[in-house]
CSV table of C-alpha atoms and ligand atoms in Angstrom, one decimal:
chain,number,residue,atom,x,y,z
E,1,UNK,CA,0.0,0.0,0.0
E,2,UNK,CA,2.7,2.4,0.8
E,3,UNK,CA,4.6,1.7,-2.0
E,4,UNK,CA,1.3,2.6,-4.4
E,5,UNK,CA,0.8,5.2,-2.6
E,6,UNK,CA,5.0,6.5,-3.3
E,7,UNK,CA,3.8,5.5,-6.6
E,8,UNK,CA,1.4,8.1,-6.6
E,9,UNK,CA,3.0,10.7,-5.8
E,10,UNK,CA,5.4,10.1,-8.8
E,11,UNK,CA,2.4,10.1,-10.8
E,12,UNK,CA,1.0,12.8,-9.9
E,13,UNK,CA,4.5,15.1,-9.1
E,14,UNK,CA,4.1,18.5,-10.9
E,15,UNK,CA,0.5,18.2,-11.4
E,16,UNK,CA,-1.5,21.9,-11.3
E,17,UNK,CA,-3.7,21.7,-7.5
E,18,UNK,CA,-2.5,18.6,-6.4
E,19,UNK,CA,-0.8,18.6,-2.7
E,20,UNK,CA,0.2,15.5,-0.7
E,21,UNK,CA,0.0,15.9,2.9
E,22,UNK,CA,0.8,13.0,5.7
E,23,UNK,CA,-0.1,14.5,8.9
E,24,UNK,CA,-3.7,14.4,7.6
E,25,UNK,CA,-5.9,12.6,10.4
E,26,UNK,CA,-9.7,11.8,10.3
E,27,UNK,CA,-10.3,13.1,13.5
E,28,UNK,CA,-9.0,16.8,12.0
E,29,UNK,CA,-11.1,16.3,8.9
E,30,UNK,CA,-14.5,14.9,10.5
E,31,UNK,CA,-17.3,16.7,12.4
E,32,UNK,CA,-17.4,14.0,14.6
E,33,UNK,CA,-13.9,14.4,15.4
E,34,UNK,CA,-13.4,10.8,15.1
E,35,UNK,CA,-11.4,8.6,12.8
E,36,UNK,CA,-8.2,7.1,12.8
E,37,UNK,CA,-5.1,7.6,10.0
E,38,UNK,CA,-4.9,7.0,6.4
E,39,UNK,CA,-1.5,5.9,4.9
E,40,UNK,CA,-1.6,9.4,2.8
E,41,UNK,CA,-3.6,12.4,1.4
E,42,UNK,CA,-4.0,14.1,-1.6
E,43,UNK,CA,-5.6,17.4,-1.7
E,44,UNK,CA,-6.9,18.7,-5.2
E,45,UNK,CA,-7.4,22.6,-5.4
E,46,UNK,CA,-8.9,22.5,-9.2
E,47,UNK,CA,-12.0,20.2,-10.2
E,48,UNK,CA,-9.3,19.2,-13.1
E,49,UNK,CA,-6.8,18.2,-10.1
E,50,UNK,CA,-9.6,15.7,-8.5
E,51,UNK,CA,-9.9,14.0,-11.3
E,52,UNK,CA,-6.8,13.4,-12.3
E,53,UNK,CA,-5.7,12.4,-8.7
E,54,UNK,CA,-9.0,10.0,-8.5
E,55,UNK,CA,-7.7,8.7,-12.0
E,56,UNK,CA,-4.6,8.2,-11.2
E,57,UNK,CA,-5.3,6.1,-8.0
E,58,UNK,CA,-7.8,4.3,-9.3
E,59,UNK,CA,-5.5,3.5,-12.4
E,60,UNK,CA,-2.7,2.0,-9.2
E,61,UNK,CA,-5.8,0.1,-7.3
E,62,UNK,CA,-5.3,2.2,-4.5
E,63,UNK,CA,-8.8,2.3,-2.2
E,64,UNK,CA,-9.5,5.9,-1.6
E,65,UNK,CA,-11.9,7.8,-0.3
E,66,UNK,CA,-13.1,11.3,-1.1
E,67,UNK,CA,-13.5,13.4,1.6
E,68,UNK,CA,-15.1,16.9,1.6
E,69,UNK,CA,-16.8,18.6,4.9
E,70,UNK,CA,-16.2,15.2,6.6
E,71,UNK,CA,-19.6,15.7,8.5
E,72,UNK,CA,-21.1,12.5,7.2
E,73,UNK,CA,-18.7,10.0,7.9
E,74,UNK,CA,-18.0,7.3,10.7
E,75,UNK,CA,-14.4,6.3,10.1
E,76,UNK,CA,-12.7,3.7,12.0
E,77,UNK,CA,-10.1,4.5,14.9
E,78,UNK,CA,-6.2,3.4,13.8
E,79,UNK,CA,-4.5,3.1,10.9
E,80,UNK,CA,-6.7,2.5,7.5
E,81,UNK,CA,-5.7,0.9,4.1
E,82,UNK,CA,-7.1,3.6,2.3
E,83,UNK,CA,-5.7,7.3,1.0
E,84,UNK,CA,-8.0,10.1,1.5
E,85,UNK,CA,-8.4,12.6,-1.8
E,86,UNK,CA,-9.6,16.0,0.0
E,87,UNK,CA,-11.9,17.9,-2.2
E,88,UNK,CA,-10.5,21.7,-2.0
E,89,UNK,CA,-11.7,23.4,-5.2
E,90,UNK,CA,-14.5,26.2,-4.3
E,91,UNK,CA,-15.0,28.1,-7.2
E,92,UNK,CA,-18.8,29.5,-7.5
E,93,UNK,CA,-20.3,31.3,-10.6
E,94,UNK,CA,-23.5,32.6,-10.6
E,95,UNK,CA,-25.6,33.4,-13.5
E,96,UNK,CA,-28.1,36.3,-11.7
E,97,UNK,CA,-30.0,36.7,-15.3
E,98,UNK,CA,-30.8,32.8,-15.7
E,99,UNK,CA,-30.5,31.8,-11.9
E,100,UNK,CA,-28.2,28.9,-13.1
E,101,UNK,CA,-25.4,28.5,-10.4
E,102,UNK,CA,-22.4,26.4,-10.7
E,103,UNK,CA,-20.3,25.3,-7.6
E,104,UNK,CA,-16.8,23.4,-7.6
E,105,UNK,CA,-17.4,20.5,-5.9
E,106,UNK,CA,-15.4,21.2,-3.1
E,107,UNK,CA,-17.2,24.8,-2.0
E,108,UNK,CA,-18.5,24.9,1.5
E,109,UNK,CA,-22.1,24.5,1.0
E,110,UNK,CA,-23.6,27.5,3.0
E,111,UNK,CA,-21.4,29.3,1.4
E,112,UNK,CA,-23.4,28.7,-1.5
E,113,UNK,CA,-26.3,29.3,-0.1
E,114,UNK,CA,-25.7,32.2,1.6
E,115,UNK,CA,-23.9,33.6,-2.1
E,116,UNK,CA,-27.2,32.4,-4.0
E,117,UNK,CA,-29.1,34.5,-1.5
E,118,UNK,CA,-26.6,37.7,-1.8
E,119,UNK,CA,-27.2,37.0,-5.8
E,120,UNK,CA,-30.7,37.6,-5.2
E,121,UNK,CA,-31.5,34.3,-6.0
E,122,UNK,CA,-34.3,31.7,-4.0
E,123,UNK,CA,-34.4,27.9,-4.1
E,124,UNK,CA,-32.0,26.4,-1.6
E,125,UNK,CA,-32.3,28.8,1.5
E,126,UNK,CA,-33.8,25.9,3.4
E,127,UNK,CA,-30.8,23.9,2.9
E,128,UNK,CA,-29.0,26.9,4.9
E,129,UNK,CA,-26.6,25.8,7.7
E,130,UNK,CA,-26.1,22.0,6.2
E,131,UNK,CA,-22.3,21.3,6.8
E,132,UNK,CA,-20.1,19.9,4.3
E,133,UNK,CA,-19.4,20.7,0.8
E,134,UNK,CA,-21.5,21.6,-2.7
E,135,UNK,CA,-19.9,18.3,-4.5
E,136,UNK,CA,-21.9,16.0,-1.6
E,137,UNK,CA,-25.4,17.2,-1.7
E,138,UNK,CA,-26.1,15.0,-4.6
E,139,UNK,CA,-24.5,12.1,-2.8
E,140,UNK,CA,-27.2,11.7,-0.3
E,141,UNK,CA,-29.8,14.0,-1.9
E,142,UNK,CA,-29.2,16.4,1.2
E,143,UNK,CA,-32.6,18.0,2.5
E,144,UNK,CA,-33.9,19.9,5.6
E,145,UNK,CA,-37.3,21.5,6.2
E,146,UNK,CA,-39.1,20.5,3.3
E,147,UNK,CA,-37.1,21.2,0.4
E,148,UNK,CA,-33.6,18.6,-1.0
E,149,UNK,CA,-31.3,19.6,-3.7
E,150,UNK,CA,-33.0,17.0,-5.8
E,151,UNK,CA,-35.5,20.0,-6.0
E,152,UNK,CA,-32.9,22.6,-8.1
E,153,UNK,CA,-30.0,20.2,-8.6
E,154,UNK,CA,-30.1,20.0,-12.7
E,155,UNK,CA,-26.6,18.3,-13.5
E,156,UNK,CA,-23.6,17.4,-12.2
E,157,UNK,CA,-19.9,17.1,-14.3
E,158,UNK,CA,-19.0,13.6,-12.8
E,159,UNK,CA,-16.1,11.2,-12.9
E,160,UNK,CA,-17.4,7.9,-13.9
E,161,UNK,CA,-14.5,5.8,-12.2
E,162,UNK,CA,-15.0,2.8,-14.1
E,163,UNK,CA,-14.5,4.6,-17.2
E,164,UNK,CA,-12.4,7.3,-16.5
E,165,UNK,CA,-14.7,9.9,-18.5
E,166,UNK,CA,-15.7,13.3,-17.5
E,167,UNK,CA,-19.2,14.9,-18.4
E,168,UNK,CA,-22.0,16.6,-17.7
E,169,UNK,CA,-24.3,14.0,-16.3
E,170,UNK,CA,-28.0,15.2,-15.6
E,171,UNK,CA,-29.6,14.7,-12.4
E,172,UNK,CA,-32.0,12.3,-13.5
E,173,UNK,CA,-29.5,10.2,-13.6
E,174,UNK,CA,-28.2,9.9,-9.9
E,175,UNK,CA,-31.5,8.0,-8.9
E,176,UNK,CA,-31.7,10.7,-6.1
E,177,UNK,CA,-34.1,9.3,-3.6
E,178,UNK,CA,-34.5,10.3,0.3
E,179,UNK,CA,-30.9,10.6,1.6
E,180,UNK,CA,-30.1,8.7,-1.2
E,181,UNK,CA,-28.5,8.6,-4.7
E,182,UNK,CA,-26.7,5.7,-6.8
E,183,UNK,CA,-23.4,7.5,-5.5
E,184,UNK,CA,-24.0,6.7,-2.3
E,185,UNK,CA,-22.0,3.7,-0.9
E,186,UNK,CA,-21.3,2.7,-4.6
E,187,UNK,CA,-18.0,5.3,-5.3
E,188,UNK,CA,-18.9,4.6,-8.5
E,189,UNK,CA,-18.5,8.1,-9.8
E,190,UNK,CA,-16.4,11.4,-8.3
E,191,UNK,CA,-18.8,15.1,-8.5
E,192,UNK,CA,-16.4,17.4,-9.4
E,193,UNK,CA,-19.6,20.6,-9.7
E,194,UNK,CA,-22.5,20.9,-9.6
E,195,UNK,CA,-25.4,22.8,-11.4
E,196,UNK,CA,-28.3,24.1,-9.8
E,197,UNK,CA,-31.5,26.1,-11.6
E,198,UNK,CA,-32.7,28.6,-8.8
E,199,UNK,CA,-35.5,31.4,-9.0
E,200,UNK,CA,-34.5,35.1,-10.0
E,201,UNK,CA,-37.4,36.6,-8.4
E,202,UNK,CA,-35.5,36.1,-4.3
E,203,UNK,CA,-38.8,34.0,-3.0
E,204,UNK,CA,-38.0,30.3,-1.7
E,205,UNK,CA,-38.9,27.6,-2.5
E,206,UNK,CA,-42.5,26.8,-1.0
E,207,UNK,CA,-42.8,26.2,2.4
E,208,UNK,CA,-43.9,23.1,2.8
E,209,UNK,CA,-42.1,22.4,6.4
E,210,UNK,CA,-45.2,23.4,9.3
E,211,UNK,CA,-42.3,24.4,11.8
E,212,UNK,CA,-40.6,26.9,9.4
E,213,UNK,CA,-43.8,28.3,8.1
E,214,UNK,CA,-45.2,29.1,11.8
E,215,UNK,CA,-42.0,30.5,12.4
E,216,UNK,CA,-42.2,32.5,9.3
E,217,UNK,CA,-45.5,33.9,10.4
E,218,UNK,CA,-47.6,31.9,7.7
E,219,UNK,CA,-51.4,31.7,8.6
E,220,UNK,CA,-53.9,29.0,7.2
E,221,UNK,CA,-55.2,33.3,5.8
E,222,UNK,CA,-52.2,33.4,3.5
E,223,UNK,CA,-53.1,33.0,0.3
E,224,UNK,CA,-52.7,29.7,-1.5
E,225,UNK,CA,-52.9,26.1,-0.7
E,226,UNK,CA,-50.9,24.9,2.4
E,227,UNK,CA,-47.1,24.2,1.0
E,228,UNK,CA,-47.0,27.1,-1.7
E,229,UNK,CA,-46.5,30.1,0.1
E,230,UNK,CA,-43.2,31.5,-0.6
E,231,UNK,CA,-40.9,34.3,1.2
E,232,UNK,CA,-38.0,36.2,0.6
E,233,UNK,CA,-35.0,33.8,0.4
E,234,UNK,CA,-33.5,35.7,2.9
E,235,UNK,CA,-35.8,35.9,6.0
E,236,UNK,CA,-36.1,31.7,5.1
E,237,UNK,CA,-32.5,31.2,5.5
E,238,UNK,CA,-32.5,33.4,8.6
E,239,UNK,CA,-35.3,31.2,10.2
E,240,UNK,CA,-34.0,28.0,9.0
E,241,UNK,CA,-30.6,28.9,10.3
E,242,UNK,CA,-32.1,29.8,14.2
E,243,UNK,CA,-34.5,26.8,14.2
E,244,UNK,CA,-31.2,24.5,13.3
E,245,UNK,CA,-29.1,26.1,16.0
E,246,UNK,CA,-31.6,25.6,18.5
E,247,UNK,CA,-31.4,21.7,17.5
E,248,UNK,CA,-27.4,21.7,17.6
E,249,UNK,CA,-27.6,21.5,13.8
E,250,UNK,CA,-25.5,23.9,12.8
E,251,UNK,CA,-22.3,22.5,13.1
E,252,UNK,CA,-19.5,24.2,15.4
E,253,UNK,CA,-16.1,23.6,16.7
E,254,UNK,CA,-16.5,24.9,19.9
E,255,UNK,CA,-19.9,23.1,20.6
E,256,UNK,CA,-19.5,19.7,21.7
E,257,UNK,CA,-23.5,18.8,21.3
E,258,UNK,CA,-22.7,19.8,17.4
E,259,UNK,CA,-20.0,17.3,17.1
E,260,UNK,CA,-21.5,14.5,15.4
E,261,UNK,CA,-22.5,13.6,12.4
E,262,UNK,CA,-26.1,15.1,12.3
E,263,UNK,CA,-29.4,12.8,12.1
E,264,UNK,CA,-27.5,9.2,12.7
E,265,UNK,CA,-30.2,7.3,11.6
E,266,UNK,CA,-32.9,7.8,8.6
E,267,UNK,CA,-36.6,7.9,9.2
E,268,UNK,CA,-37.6,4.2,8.9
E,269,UNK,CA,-39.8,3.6,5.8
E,270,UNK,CA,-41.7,0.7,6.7
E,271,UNK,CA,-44.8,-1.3,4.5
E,272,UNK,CA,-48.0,0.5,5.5
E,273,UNK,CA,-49.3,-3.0,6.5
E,274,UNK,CA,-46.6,-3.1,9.5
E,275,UNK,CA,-47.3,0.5,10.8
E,276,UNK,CA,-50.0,-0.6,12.9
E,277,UNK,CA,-48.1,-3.4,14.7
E,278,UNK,CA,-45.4,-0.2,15.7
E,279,UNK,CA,-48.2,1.5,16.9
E,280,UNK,CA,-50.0,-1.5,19.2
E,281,UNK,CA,-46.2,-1.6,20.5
E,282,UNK,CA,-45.9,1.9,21.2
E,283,UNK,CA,-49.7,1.2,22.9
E,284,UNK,CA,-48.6,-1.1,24.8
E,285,UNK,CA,-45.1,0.6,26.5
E,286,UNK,CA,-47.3,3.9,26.7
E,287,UNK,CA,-51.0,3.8,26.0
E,288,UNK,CA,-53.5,4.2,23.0
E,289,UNK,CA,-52.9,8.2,23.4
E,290,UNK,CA,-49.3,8.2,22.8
E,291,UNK,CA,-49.5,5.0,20.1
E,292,UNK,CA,-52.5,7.8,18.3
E,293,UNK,CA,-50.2,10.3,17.9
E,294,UNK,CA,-47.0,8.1,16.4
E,295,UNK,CA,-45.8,10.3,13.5
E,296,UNK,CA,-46.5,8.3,10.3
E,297,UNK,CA,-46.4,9.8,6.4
E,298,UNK,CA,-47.2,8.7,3.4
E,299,UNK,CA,-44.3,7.4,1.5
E,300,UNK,CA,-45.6,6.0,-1.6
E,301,UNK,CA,-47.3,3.2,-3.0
E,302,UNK,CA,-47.6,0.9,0.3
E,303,UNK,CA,-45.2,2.7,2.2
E,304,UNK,CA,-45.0,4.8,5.5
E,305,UNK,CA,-42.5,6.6,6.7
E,306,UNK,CA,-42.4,7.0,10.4
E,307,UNK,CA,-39.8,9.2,12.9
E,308,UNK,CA,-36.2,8.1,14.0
E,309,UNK,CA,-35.8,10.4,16.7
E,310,UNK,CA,-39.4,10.1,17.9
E,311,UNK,CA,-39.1,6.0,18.3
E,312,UNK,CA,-35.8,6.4,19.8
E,313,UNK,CA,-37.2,8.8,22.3
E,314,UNK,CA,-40.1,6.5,23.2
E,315,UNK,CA,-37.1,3.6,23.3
E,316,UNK,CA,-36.4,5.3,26.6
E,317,UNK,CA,-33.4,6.8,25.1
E,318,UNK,CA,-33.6,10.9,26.2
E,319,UNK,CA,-31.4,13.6,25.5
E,320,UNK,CA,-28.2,13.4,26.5
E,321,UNK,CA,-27.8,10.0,27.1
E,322,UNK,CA,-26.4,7.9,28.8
E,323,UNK,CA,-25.5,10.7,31.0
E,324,UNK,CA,-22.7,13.8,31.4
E,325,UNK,CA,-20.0,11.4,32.4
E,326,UNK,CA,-19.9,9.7,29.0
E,327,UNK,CA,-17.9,10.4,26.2
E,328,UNK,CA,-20.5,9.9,23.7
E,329,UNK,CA,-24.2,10.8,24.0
E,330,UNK,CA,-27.1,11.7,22.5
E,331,UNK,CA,-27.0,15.3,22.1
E,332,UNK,CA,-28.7,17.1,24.9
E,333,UNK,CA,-30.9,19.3,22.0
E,334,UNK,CA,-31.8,16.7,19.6
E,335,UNK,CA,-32.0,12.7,20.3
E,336,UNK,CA,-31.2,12.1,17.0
E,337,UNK,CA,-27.4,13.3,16.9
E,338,UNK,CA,-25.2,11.1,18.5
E,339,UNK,CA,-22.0,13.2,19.3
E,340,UNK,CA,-18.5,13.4,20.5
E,341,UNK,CA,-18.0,15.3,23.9
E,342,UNK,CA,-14.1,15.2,23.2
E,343,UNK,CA,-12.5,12.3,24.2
E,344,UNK,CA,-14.3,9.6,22.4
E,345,UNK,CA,-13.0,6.9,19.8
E,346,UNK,CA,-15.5,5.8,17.1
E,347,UNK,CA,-15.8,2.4,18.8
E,348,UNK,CA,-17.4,4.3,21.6
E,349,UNK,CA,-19.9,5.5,19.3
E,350,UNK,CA,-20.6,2.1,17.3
E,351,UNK,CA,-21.2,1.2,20.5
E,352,UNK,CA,-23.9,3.5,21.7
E,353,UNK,CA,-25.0,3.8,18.1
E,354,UNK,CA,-26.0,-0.6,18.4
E,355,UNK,CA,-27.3,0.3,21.8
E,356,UNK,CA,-29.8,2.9,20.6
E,357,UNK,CA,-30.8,0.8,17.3
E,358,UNK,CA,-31.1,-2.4,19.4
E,359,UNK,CA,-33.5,-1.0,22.3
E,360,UNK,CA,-35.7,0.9,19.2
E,361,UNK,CA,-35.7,-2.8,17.7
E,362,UNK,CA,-36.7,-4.8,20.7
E,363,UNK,CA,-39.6,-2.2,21.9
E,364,UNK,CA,-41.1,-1.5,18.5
E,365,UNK,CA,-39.4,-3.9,15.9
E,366,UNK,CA,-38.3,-1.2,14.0
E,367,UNK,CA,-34.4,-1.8,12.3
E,368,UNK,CA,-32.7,1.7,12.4
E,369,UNK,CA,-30.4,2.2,9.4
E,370,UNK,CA,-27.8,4.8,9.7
E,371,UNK,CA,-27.5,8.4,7.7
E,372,UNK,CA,-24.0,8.6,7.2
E,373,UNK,CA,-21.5,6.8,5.4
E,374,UNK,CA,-19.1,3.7,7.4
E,375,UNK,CA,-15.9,3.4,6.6
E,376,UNK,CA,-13.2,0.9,8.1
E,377,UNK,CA,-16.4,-0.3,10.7
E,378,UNK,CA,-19.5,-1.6,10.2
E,379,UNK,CA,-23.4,-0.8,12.7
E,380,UNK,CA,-23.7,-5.0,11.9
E,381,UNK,CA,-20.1,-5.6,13.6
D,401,FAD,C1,-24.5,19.2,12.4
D,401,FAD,C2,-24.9,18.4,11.1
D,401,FAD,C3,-26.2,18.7,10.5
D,401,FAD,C4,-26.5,18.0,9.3
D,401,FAD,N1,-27.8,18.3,8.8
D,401,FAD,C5,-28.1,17.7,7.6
D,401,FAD,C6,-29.4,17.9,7.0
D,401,FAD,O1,-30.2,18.7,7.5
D,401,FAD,N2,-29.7,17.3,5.9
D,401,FAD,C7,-28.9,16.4,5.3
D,401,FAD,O2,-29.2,15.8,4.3
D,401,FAD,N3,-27.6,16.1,5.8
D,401,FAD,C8,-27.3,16.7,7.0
D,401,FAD,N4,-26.0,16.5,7.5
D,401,FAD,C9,-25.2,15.5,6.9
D,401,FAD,C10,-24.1,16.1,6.0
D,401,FAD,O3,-23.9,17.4,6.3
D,401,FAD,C11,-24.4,16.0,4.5
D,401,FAD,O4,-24.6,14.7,4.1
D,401,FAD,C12,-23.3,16.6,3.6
D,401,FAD,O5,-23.8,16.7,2.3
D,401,FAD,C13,-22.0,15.8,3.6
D,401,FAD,O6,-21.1,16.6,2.9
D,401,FAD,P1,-19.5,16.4,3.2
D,401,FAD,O7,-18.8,17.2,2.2
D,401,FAD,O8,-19.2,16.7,4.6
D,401,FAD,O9,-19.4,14.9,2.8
D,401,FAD,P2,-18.3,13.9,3.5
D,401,FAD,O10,-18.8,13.6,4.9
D,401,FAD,O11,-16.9,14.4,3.3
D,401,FAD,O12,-18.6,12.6,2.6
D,401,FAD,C14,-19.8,11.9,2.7
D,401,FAD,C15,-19.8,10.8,1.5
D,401,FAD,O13,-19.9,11.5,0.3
D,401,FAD,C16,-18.7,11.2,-0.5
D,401,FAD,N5,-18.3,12.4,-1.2
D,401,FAD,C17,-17.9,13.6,-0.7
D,401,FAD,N6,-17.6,14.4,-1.7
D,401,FAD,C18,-17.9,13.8,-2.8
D,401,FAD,C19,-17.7,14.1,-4.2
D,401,FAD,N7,-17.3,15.3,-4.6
D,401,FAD,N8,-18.0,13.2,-5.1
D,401,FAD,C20,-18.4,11.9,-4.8
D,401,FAD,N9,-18.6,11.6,-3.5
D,401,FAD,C21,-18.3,12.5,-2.5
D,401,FAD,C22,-17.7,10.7,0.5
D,401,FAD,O14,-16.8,9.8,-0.1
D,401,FAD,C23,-18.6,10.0,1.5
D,401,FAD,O15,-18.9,8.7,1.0
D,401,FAD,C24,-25.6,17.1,8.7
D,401,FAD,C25,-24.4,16.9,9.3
D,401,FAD,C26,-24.0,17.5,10.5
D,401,FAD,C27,-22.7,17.3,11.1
């Protein structure tokens, strides 16, 4: 592995935005702080520079992994077989006459937000305070409050891996689902920018998200049908941006209940012909009030979608558990975010993470499946 990796760097020596690094460390380059060491990095500054690097590795059999924001990955503690390839190109161009805005894949993503907004541009202000970077928003189909980038997101210029081609592939093609794409846990392909179509006239995107739009003032008296009233971009991103906050959803350093990885697990989909066996177990932990008010959306043809954090809450599992002397917990604003109070490895939080899914499987036989991406460990063991 070593000796690819040496390899590598020959490769790539004098190559435009390409910079090796070996003090790189997942627990530097994570938002769960977690993560042990890879045997090198490569940093690419251009979209031009990922490829190539990605290319080149690829070309060696070297496993890599692309890393942007780091804020949704669990990596495993110690040394990995892998290299990381650190996406650092951030280029944005903004067309305010079209609204079509194009992002390097490695742009911090509320930066582009918050630029779209400046621009006078509407579309993704819900998507405001999502950490990580513009290239990964496809990857999982990122979404918050109602809207995803599926929504805007009309092509991305891709590596295909297997083929070694560049090109504008539409977004149609990524199979983006909820929290998913057919990037996702594949690698198959590396996004080196995207393309988004966003509104010229500064309104959002509907507001389709009950908590936003009561926060936003909007009255069943506003005009339209619920889920189309829109408002200026701005006061949107400002609202979605205090309502994340007061979740620990906005990531920051110096916030230990914001070091994790954000929701840890997905909202269950489950057949509609099992929801009512989760609700006669919630009924009988809690009683036919609590088991009548189980959250539980349509999510198409035969299919219900029903709340992560809610089931883990009526698991027994509250808030900052297991309690201020461990050194990984729930968060303390949001049961959902598992998080690293400082001095935790990631087999701590595999650990509370098989804790949490097992006590939501044995009270309701629902299987959690977790958001982010594993690498080097596995939820299954
Ligand atoms: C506090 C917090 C709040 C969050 N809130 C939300 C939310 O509201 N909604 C939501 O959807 N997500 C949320 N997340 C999850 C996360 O921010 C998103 O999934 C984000 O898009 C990940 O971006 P990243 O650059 O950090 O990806 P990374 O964590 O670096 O990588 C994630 C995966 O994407 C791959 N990848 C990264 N860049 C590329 C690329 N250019 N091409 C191909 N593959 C790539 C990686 O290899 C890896 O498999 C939250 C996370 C945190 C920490």
């Amino acid at each position: 592995m070593t000796h690819r990796f040496n390899e590598l760097h020959d490769a790539l020596r004098g190559v435009d935005g390409i910079r090796f690094a070996d003090d790189f460390r997942f627990s530097d380059a994570t938002t769960l702080h977690l993560g042990g060491r890879p045997v090198g990095a490569v940093h690419c500054a251009t979209p031009d520079a990922l490829a190539t690097a990605v290319s080149r590795a690829d070309s060696l059999d070297l496993p890599l992994l692309v890393v942007g924001g780091g804020s949704n990955l669990v990596v495993a503690d110690g040394d990995l077989p892998l290299i990381a390839v650190a996406v650092d190109c951030s280029e944005i161009d903004i067309d305010t006459d079209t609204g079509f805005l194009r992002a390097d894949a490695g742009a911090v993503w509320d930066d582009v937000v918050s630029a779209s907004i400046d621009a006078g541009l509407g579309g993704i202000e819900c998507l405001s305070g999502i950490p990580g970077s513009a290239g990964a928003t496809p990857v999982q189909n990122v979404g918050a409050y109602g809207a995803e980038i599926a929504d805007v997101l009309t092509r991305v210029l891709l590596l295909d891996r297997a083929t070694g081609t560049v090109e504008w592939v539409s977004a149609g093609a990524l199979d983006l689902g909820y929290r998913t794409s057919n990037l996702k846990h594949t690698g198959r392909g590396v996004v080196l920018a995207i393309e988004l179509q966003l509104r010229t006239d500064g309104l959002s995107a509907p507001l389709r998200f009950g908590e936003l739009a009561r926060r936003l003032g909007v009255t069943a008296a506003d005009a339209g049908a619920p889920g189309t009233v829109r408002r200026p971009a701005s006061a949107v991103r400002d609202a979605v941006l205090e309502l994340r906050r007061g979740k620990g959803m906005v990531h920051d350093p110096a916030d230990h209940d914001t070091w994790s990885a954000g929701s840890f697990f997905t909202n269950p989909v489950i057949a509609t012909a099992d929801a009512a066996a989760v609700r006669d177990a919630v009924a009988r932990l809690h009683g036919a009030a609590v088991a009548d008010a189980m959250p539980c959306y349509p999510a198409g043809e035969g299919h219900s979608k029903l709340s992560a954090a809610w089931l883990i809450e009526r698991a027994g599992f509250v808030r900052g558990y297991p309690g201020p002397e461990a050194s990984v917990r729930l968060s303390t604003l949001h049961t959902l975010a598992l998080t690293n109070r400082g001095g935790a490895t990631t087999a701590d939080l595999v650990g509370l993470a098989r804790e949490v899914r097992a006590g939501v499987r044995d009270a309701f036989g629902v299987t959690l499946h977790p958001e982010p991406v594993w690498v080097g460990v596995d939820i299954d063991g």
